[in-house]
mmCIF file of C-alpha atoms in Angstrom:
data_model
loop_
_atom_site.group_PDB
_atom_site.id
_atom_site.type_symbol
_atom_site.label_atom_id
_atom_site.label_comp_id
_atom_site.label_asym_id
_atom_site.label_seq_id
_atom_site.Cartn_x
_atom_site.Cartn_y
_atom_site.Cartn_z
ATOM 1 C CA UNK A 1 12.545 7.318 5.620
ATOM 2 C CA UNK A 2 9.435 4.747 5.529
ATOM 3 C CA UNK A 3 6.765 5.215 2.393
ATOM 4 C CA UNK A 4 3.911 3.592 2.926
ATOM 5 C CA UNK A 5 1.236 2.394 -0.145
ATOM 6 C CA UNK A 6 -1.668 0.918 -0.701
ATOM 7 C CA UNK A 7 -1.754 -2.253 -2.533
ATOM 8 C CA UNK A 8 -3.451 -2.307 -5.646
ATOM 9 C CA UNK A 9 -6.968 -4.033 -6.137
ATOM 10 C CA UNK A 10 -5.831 -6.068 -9.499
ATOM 11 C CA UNK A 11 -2.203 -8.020 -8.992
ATOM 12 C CA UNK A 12 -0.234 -10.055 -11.797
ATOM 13 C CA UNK A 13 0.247 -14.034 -10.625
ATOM 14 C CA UNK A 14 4.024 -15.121 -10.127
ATOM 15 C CA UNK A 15 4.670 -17.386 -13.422
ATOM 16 C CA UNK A 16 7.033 -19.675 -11.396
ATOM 17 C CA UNK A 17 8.258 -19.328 -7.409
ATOM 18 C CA UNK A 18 8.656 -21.002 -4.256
ATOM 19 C CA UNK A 19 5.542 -20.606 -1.774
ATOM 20 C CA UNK A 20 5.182 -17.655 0.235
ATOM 21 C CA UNK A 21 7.174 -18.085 3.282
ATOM 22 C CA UNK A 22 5.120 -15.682 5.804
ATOM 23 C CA UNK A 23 8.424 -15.224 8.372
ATOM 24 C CA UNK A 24 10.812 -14.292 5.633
ATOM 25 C CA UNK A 25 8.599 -11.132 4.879
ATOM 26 C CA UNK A 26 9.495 -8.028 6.253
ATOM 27 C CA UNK A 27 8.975 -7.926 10.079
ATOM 28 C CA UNK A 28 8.934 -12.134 10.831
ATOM 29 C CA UNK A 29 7.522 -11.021 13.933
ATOM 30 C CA UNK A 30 4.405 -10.848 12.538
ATOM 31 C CA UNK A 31 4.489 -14.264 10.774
ATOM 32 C CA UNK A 32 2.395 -16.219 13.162
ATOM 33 C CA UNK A 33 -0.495 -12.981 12.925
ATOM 34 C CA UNK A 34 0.017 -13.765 8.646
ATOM 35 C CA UNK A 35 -0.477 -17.347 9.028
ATOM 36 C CA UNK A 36 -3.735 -17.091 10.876
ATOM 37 C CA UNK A 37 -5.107 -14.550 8.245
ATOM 38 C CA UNK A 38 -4.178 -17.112 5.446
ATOM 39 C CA UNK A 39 -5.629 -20.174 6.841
ATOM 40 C CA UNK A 40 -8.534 -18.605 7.537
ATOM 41 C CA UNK A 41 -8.876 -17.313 3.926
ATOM 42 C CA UNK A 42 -7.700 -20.198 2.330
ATOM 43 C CA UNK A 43 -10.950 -22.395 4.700
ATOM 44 C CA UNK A 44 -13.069 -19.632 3.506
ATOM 45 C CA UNK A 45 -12.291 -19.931 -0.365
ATOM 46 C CA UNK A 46 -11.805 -23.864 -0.538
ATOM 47 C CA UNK A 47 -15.109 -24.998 -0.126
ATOM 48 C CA UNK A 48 -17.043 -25.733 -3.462
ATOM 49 C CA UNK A 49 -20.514 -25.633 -2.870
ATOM 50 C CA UNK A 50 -22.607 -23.074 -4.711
ATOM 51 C CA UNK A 51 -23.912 -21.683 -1.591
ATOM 52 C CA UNK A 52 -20.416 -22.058 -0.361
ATOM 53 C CA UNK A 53 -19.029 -20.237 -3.203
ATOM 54 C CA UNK A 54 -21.377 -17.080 -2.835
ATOM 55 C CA UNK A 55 -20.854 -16.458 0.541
ATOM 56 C CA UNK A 56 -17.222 -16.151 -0.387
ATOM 57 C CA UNK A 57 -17.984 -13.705 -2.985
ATOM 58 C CA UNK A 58 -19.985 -11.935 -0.659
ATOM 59 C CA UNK A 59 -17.429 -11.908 2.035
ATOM 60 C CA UNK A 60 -14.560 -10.954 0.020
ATOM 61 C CA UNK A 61 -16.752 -8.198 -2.413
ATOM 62 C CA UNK A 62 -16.353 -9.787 -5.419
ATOM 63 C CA UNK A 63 -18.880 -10.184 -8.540
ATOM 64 C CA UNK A 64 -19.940 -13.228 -9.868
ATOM 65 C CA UNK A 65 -17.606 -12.948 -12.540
ATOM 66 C CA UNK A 66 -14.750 -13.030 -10.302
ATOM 67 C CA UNK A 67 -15.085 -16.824 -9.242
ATOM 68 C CA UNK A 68 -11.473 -17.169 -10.834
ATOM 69 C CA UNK A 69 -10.424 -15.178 -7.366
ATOM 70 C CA UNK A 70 -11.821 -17.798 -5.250
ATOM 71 C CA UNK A 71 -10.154 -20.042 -6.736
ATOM 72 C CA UNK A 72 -6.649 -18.254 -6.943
ATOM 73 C CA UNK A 73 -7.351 -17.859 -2.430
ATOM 74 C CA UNK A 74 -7.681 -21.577 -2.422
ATOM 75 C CA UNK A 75 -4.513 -22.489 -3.303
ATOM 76 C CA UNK A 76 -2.411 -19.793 -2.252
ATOM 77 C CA UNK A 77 -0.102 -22.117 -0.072
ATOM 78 C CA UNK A 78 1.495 -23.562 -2.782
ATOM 79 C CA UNK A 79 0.813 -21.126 -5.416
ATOM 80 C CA UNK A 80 4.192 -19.758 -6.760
ATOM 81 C CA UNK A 81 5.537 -16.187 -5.224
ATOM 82 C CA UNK A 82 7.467 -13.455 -6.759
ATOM 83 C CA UNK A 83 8.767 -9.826 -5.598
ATOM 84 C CA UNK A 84 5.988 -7.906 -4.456
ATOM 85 C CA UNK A 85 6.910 -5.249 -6.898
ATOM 86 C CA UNK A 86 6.318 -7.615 -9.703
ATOM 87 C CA UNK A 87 2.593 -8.814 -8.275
ATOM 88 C CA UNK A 88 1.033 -5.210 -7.504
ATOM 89 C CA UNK A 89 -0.497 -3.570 -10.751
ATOM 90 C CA UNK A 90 -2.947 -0.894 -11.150
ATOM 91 C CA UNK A 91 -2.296 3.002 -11.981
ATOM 92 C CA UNK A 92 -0.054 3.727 -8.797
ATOM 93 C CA UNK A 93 2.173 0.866 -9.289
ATOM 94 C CA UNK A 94 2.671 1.598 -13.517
ATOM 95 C CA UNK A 95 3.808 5.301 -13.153
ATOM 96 C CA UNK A 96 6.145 3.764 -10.311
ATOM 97 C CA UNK A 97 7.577 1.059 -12.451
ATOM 98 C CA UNK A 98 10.034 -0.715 -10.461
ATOM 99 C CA UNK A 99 11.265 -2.816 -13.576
ATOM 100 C CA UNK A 100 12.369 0.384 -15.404
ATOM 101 C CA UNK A 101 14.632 1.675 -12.502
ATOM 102 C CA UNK A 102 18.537 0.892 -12.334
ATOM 103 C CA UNK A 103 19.842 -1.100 -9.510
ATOM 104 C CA UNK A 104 20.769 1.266 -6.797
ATOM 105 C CA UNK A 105 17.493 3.065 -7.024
ATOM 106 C CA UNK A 106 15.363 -0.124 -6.875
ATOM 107 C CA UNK A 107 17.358 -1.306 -3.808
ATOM 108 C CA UNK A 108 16.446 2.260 -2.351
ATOM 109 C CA UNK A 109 12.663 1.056 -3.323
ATOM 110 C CA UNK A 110 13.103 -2.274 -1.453
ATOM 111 C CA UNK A 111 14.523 -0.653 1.375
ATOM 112 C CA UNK A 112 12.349 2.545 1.715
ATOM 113 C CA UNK A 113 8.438 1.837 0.128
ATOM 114 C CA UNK A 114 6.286 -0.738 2.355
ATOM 115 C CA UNK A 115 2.981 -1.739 0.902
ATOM 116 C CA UNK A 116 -0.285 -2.461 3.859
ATOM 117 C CA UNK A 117 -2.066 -5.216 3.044
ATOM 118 C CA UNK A 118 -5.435 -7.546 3.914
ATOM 119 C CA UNK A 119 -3.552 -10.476 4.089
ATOM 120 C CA UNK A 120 -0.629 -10.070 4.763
ATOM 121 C CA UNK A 121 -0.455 -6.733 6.972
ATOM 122 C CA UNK A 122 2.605 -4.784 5.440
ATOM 123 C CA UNK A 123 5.362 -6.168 2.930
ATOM 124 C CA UNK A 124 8.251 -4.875 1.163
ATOM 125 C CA UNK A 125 8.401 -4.801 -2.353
ATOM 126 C CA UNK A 126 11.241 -6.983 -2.318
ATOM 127 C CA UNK A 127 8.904 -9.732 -0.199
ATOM 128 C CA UNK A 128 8.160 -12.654 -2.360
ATOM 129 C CA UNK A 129 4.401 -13.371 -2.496
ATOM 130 C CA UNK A 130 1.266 -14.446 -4.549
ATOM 131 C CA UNK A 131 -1.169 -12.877 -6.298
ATOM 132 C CA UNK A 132 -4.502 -12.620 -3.499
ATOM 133 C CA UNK A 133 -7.515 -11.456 -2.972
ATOM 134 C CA UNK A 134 -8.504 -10.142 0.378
ATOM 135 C CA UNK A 135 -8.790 -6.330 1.044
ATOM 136 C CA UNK A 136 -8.244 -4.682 4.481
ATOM 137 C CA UNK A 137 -12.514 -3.796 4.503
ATOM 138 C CA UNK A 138 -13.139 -7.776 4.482
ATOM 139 C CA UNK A 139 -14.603 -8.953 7.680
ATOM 140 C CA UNK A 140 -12.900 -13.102 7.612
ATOM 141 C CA UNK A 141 -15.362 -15.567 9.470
ATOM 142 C CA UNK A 142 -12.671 -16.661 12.907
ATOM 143 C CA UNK A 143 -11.053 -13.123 12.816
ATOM 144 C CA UNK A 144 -13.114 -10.280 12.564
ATOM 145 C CA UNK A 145 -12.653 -7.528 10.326
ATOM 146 C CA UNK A 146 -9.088 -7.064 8.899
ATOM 147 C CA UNK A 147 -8.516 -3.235 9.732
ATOM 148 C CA UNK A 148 -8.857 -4.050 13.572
ATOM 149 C CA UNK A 149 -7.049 -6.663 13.579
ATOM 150 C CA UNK A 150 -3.936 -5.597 12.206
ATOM 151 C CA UNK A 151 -4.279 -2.308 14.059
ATOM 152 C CA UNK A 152 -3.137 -4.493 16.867
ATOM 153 C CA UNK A 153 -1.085 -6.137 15.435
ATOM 154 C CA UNK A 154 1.073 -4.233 13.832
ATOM 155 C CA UNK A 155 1.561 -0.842 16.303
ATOM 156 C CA UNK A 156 4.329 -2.354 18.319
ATOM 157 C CA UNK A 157 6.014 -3.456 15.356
ATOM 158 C CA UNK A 158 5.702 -0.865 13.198
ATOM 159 C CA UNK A 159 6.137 1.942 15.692
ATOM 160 C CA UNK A 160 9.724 0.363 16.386
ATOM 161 C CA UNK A 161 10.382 0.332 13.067
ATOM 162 C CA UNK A 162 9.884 3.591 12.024
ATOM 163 C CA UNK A 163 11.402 5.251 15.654
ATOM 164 C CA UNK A 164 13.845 8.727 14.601
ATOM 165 C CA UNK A 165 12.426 8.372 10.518
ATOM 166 C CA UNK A 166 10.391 10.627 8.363
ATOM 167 C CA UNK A 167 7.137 8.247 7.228
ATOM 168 C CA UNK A 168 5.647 9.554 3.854
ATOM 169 C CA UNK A 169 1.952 8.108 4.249
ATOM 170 C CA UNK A 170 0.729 7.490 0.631
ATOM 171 C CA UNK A 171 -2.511 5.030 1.726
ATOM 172 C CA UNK A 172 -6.358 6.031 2.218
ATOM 173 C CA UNK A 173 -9.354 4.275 3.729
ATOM 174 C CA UNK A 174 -8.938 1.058 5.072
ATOM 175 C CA UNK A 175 -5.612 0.822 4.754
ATOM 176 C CA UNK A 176 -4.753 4.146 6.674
ATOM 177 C CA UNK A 177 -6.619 2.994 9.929
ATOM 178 C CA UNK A 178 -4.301 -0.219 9.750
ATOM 179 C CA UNK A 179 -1.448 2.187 11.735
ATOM 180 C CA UNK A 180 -1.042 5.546 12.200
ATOM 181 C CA UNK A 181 2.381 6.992 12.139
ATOM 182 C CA UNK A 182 3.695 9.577 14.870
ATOM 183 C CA UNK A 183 4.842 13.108 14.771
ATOM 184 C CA UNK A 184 7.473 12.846 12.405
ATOM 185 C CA UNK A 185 5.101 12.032 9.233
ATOM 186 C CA UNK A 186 3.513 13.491 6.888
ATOM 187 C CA UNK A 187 0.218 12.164 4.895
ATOM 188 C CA UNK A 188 -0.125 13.379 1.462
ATOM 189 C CA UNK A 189 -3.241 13.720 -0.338
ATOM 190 C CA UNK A 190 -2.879 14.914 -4.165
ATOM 191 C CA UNK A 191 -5.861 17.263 -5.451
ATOM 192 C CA UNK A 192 -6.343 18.093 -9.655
ATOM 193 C CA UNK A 193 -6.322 21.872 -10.244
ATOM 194 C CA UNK A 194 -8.748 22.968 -12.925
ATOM 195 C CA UNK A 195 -10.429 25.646 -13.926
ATOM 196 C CA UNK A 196 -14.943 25.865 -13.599
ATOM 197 C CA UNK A 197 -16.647 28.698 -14.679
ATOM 198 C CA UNK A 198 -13.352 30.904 -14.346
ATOM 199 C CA UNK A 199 -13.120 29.806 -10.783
ATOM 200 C CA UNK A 200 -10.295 27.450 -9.796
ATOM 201 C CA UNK A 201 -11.001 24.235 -7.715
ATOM 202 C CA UNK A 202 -9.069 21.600 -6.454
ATOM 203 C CA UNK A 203 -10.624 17.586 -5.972
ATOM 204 C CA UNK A 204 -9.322 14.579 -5.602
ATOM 205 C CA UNK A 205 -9.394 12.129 -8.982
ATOM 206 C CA UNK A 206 -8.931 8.781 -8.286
ATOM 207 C CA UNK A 207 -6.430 8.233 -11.932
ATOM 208 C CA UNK A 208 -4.649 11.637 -11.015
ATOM 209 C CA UNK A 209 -4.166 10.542 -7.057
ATOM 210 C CA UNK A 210 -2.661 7.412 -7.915
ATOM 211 C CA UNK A 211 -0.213 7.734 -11.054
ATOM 212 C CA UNK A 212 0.828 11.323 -9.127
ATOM 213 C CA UNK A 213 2.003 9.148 -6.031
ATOM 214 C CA UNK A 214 3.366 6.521 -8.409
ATOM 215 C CA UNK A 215 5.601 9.378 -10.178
ATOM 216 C CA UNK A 216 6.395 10.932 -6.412
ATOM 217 C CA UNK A 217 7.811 7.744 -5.041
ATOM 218 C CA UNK A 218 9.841 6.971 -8.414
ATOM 219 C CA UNK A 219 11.137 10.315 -8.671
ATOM 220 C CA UNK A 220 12.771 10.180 -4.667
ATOM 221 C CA UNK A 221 13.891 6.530 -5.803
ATOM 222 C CA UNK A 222 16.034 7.914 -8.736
ATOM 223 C CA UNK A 223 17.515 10.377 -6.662
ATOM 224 C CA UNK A 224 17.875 8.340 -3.636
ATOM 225 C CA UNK A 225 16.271 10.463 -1.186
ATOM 226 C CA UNK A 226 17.826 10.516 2.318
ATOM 227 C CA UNK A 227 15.515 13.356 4.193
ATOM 228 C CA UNK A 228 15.838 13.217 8.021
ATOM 229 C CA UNK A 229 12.853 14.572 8.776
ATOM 230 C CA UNK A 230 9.679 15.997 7.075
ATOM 231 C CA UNK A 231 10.536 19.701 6.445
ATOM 232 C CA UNK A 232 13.349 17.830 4.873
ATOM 233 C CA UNK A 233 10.965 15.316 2.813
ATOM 234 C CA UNK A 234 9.059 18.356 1.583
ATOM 235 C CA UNK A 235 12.099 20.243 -0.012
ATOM 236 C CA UNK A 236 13.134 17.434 -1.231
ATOM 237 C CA UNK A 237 9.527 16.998 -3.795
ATOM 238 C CA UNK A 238 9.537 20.701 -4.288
ATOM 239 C CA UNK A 239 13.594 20.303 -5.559
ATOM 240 C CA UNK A 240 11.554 17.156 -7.822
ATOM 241 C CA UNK A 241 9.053 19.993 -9.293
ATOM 242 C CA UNK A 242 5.634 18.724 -7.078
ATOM 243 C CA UNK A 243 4.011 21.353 -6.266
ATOM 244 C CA UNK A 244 3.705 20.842 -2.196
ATOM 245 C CA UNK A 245 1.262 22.918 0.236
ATOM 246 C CA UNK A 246 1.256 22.205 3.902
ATOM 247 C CA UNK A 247 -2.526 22.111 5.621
ATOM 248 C CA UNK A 248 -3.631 23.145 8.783
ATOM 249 C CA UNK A 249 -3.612 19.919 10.811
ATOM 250 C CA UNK A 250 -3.985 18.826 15.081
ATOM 251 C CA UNK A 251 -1.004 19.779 17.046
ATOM 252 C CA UNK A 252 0.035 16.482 17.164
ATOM 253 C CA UNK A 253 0.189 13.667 14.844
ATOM 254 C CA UNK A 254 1.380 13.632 11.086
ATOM 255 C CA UNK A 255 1.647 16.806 9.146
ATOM 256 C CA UNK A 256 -1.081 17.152 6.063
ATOM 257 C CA UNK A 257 0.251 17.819 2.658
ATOM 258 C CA UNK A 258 -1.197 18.638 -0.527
ATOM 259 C CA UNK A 259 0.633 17.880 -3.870
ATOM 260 C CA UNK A 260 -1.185 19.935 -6.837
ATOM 261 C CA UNK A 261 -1.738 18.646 -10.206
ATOM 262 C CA UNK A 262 -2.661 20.859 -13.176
ATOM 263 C CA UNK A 263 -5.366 19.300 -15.319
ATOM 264 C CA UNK A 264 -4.247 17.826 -18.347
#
């Protein structure tokens, strides 16, 4: 089985570490497609001009008050990296907690959960890399925007490496249209359940979609989840108490799930 995640917006700089080596990250086919993205940033963010400086900002969506990013993109070749598990914050990656799990189920983590990325197009949470900024939306000046560009890259790769296994898709947006996985996935969507005028509805809620899929991915971690396929991935949540519903989808492609969340 294959998880795939977003990365998270905010991410936690490696306190000491070798550089990022882009071919020791999962799939060192794709190192030379890395290493272009990364230069190009790194050009982008290292000039120092004020005008220069803005139209970074602008590029990369950032506010003024997020020069400090800039900066950070500047020097990522010899900024220090660390586990990719240890660098991703934000609501998903708290309720997954990779520092709290015991050995064998955080080697089922590094083995199972890939994270898509701007920069780097997918890693393992294992990988060893630094804190960035550059989401998948950013258009980089010598390469186009970042979603089309690691659509091509990545579909040979990544549709060899997931060939005969379940893929639980966990992204949205930008990071979705990076690769889309065959028959044999499912992408699950997580909707809060409440209760409006004595009607019930379902939405999506950004805090409750993220620290659900957190909890998900821990929970098949602990128990070391070995499903063969995706009727077999969906008995296996409903044995972890989520609350799964299939949709109504095309005929071919991934299956759609919903996982429902009472409100709290």
């Amino acid at each position: 089985m294959l998880i795939l995640l977003p990365p998270s917006e905010g991410k936690t700089p490696a306190p000491a570490g070798s550089p990022v080596d882009p071919s020791s990250l999962w799939l060192p086919s794709l190192a030379a497609a890395r290493t272009r993205v990364l230069r190009k940033l790194v050009a982008l963010c290292a000039r120092t001009s004020a005008r220069s400086v803005a139209d970074s900002l602008a590029v990369l969506g950032l506010s003024d008050g997020q020069r400090g990013e800039i900066t950070r993109n500047a020097e990522l070749p010899a900024a220090p990296a660390a586990p990719a598990a240890q660098i991703y914050t934000g609501v998903l990656y708290e309720a997954l907690a990779p520092a709290d799990l015991d050995e064998p189920a955080l080697a089922w983590l590094h083995r199972t959960a890939v994270v898509f990325s701007g920069l780097w197009g997918v890693v393992r949470l294992g990988d060893a890399i630094p804190a960035y900024r550059c989401s998948a939306g950013v258009t980089l000046p010598g390469i186009g925007g970042l979603t089309p560009y690691w659509k091509k890259n990545l579909k040979k790769v990544l549709d060899e490496a997931t060939a005969g296994a379940p893929v639980l898709d966990l992204r949205s947006g930008a990071y979705a249209a990076m690769w889309a996985p065959g028959t044999n996935a499912a992408v699950l969507r997580v909707l809060q359940e409440r209760v409006v005028g004595g009607e019930t509805r379902r939405s999506v809620v950004s805090h409750f979609n993220k620290a659900t899929k957190g909890r998900m991915v821990r929970a098949l971690a602990v128990e070391q989840a070995a499903p063969e396929s995706v009727d077999e991935l969906v008995t296996a949540l409903r044995d972890l108490k989520f609350t799964v519903e299939e949709q109504a989808g095309p005929a071919t492609g991934p299956r759609r799930l919903d996982v429902i969340v009472a409100e709290l």
